JSON list of C-alpha atoms in Angstrom, two decimals:
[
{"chain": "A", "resi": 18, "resn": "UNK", "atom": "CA", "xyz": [10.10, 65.44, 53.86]},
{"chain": "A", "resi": 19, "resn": "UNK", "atom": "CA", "xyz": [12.14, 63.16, 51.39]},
{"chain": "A", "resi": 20, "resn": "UNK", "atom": "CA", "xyz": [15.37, 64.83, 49.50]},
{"chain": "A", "resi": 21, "resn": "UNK", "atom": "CA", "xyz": [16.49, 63.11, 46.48]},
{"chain": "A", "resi": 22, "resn": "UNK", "atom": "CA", "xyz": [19.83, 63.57, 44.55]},
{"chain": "A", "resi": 23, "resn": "UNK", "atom": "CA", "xyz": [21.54, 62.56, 41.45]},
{"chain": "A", "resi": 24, "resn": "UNK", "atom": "CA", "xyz": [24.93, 61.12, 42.10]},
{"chain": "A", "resi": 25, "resn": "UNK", "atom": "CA", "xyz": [27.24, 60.27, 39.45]},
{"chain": "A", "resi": 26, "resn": "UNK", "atom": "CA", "xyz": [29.65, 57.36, 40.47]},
{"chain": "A", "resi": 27, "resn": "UNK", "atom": "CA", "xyz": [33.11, 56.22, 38.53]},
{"chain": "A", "resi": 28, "resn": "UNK", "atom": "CA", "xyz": [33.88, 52.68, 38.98]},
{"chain": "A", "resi": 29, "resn": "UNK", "atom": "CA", "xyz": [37.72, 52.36, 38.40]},
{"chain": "A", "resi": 30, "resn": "UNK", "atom": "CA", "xyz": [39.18, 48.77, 37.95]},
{"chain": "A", "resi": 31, "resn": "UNK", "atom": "CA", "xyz": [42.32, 48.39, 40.22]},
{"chain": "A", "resi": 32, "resn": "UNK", "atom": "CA", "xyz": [44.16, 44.95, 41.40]},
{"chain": "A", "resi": 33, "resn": "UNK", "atom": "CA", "xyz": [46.26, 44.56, 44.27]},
{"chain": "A", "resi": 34, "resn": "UNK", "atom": "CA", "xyz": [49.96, 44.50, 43.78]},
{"chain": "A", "resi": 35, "resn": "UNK", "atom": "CA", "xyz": [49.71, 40.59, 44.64]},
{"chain": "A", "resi": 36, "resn": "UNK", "atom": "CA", "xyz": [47.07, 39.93, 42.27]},
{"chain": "A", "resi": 37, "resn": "UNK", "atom": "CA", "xyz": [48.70, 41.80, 39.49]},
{"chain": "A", "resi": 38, "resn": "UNK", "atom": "CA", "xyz": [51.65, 39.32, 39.92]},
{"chain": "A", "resi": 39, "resn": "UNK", "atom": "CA", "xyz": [49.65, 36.25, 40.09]},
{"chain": "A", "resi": 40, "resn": "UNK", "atom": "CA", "xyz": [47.63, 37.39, 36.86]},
{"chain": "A", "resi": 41, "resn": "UNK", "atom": "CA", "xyz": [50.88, 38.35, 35.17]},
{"chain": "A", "resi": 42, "resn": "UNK", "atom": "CA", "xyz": [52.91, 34.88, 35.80]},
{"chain": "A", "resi": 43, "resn": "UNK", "atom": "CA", "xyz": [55.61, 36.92, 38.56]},
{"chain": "A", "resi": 44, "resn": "UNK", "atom": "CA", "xyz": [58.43, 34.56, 39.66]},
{"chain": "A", "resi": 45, "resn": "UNK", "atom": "CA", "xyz": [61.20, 35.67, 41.78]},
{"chain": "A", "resi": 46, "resn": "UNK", "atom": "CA", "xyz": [62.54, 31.60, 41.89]},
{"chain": "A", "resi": 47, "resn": "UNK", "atom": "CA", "xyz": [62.23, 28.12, 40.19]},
{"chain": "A", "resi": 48, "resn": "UNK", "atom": "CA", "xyz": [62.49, 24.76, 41.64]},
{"chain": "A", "resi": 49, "resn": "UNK", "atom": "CA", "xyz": [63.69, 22.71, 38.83]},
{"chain": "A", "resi": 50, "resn": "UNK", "atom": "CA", "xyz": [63.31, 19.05, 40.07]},
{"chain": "A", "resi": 51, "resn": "UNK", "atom": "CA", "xyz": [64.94, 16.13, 38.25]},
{"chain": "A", "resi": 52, "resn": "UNK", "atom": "CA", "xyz": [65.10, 12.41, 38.94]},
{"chain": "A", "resi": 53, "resn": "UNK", "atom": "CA", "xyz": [63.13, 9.17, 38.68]},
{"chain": "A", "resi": 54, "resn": "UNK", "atom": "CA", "xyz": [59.65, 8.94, 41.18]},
{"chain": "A", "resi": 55, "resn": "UNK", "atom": "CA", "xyz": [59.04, 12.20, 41.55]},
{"chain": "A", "resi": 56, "resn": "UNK", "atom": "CA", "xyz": [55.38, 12.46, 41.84]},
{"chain": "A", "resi": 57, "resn": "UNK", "atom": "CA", "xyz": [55.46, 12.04, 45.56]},
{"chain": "A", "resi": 58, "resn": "UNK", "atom": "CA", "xyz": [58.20, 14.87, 45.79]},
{"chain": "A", "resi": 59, "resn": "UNK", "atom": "CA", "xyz": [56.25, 17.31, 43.70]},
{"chain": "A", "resi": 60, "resn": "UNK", "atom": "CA", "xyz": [53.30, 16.65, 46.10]},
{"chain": "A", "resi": 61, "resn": "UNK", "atom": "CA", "xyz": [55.05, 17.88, 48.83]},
{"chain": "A", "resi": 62, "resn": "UNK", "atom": "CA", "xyz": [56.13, 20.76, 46.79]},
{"chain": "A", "resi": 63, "resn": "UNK", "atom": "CA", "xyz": [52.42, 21.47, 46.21]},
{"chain": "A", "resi": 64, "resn": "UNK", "atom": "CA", "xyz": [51.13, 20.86, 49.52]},
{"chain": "A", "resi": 65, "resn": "UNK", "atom": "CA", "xyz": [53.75, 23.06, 51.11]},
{"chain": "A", "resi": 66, "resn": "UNK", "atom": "CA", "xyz": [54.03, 25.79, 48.32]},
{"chain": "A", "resi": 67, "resn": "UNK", "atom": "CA", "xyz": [49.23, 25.79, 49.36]},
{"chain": "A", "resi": 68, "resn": "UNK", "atom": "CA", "xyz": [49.96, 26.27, 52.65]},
{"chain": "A", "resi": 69, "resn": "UNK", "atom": "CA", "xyz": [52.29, 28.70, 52.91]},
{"chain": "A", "resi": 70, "resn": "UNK", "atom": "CA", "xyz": [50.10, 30.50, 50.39]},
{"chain": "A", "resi": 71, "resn": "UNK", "atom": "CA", "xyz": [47.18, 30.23, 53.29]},
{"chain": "A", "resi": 72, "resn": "UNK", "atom": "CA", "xyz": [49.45, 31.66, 55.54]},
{"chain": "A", "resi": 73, "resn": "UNK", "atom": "CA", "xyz": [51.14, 35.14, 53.04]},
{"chain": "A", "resi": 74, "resn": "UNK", "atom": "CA", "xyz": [48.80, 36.15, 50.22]},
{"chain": "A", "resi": 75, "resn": "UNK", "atom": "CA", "xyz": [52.15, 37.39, 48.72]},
{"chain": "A", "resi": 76, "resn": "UNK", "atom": "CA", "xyz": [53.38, 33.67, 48.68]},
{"chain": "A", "resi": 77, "resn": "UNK", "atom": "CA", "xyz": [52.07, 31.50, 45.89]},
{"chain": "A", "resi": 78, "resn": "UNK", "atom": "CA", "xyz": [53.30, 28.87, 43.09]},
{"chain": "A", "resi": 79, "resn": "UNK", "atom": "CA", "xyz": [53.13, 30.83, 39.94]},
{"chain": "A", "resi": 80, "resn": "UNK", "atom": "CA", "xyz": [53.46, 28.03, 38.05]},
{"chain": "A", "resi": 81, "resn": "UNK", "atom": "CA", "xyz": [54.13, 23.95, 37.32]},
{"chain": "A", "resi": 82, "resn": "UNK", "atom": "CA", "xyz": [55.60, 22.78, 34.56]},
{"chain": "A", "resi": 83, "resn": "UNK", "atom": "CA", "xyz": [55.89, 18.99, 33.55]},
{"chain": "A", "resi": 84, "resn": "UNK", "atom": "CA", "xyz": [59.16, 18.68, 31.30]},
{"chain": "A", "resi": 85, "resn": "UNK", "atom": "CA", "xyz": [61.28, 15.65, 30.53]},
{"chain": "A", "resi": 86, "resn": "UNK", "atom": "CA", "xyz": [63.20, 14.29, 33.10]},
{"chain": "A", "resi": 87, "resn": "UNK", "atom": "CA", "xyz": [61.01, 16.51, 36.26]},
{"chain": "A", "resi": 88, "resn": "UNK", "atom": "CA", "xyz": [58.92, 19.49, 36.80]},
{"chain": "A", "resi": 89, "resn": "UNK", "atom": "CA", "xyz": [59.48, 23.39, 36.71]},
{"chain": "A", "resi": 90, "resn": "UNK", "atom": "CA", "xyz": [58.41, 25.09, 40.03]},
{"chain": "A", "resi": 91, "resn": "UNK", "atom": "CA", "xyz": [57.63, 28.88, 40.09]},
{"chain": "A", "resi": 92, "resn": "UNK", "atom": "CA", "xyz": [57.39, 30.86, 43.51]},
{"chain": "A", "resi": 93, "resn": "UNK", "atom": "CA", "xyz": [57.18, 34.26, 44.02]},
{"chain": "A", "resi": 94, "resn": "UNK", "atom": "CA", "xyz": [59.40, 35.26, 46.57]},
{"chain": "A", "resi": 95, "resn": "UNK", "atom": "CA", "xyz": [62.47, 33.99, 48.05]},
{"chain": "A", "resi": 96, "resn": "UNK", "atom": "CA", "xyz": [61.33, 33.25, 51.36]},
{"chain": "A", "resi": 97, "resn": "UNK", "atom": "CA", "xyz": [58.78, 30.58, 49.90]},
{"chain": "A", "resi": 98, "resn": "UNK", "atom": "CA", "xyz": [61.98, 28.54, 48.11]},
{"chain": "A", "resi": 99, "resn": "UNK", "atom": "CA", "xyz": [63.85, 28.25, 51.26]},
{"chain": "A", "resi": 100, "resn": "UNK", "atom": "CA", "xyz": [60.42, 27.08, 53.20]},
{"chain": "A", "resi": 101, "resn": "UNK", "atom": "CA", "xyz": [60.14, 24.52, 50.61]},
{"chain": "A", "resi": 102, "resn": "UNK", "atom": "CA", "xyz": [63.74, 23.83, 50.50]},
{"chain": "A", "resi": 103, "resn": "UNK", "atom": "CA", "xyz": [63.94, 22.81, 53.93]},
{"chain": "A", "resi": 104, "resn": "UNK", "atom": "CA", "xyz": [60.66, 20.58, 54.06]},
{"chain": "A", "resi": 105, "resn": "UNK", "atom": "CA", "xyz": [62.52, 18.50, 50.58]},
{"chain": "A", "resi": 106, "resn": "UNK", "atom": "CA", "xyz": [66.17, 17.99, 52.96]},
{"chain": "A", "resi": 107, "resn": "UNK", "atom": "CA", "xyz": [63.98, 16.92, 55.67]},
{"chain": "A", "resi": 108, "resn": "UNK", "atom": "CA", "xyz": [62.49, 14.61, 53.98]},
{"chain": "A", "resi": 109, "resn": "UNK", "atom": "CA", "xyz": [64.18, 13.31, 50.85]},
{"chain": "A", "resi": 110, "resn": "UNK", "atom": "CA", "xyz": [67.76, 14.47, 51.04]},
{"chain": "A", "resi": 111, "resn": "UNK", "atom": "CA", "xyz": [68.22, 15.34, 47.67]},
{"chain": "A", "resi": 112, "resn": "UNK", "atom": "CA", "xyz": [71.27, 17.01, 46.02]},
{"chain": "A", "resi": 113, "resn": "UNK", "atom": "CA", "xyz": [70.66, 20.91, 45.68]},
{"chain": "A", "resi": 114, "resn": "UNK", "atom": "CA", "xyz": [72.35, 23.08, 43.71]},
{"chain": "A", "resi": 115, "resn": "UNK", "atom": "CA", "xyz": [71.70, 27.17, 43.22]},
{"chain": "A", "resi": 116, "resn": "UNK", "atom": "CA", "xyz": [72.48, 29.49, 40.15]},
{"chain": "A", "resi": 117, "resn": "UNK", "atom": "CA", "xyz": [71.23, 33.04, 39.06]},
{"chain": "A", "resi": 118, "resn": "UNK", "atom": "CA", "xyz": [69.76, 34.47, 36.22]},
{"chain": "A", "resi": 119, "resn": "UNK", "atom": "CA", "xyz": [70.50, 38.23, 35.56]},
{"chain": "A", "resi": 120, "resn": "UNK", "atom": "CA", "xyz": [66.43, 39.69, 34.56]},
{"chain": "A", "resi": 121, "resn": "UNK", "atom": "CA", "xyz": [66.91, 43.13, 34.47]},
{"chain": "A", "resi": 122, "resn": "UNK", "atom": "CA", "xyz": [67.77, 46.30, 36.36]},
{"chain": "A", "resi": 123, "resn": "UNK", "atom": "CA", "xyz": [66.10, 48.17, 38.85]},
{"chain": "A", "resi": 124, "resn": "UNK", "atom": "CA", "xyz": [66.79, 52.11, 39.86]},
{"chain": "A", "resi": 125, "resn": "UNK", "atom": "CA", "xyz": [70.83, 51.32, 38.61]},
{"chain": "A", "resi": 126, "resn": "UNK", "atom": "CA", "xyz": [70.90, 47.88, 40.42]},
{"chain": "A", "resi": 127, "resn": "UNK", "atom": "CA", "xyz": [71.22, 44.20, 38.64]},
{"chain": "A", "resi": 128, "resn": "UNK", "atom": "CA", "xyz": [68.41, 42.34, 39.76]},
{"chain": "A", "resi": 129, "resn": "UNK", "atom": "CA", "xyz": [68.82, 38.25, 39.65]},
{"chain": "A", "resi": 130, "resn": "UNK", "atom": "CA", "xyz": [66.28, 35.32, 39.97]},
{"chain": "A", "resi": 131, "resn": "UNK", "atom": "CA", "xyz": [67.27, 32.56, 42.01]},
{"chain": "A", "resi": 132, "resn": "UNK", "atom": "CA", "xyz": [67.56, 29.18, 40.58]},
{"chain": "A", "resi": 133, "resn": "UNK", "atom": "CA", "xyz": [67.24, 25.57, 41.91]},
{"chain": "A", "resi": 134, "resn": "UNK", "atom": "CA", "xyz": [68.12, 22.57, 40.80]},
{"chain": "A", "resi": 135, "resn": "UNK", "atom": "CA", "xyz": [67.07, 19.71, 42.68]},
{"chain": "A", "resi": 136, "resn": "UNK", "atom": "CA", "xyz": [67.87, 16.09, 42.10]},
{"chain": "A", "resi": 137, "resn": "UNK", "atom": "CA", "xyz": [66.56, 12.67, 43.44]}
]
């Protein structure tokens, strides 16, 4: 004996919290690098910036951006800039210097990005 029912099924379209800040362009930090040769710097960047992505879903370049004088990194957490800081002073000992940018509030609290500048 064979028992057949109608089942009604809602497909709801939901992204991870990750996704939703890949899709949406999230940084929490920017690299800004500055100096003369830097296309074997920024490949480092890259390289690094891909495999610690392999390694944390939640860590991934957000975005490059070629501008005069460098390139514009943006990472998504923290933790990823100071990976990537370290591999650039271990290999290219360039001058660093960090600021912050005041983005918004959050539950009362200022919340800043982290900026880098990097020169070569």
């Amino acid at each position: 004996m064979k028992d057949f029912e109608d089942v009604r099924v809602e497909w709801e379209e939901n992204q991870c919290s990750d996704c939703a800040r890949f899709q949406g362009s999230f940084y929490k930090a920017k690299i800004q690098l500055r100096g003369h040769d830097l296309e074997k710097v920024s490949e480092v960047i890259v390289d690094k910036a891909a495999e610690l992505t392999n390694m944390n879903r939640s860590d991934f370049l957000s975005n490059v951006e070629k501008i005069d004088g460098g390139y514009d990194y943006y990472l998504s957490t923290e933790k990823m800039n100071k990976k990537i800081l370290s591999e650039l002073r271990s290999k290219f000992d360039p001058d660093i210097e960090r600021s912050y940018e005041l983005v918004g509030e959050r539950d009362g609290q200022r919340v800043y990005r982290n900026i880098v500048s990097v020169r070569l």
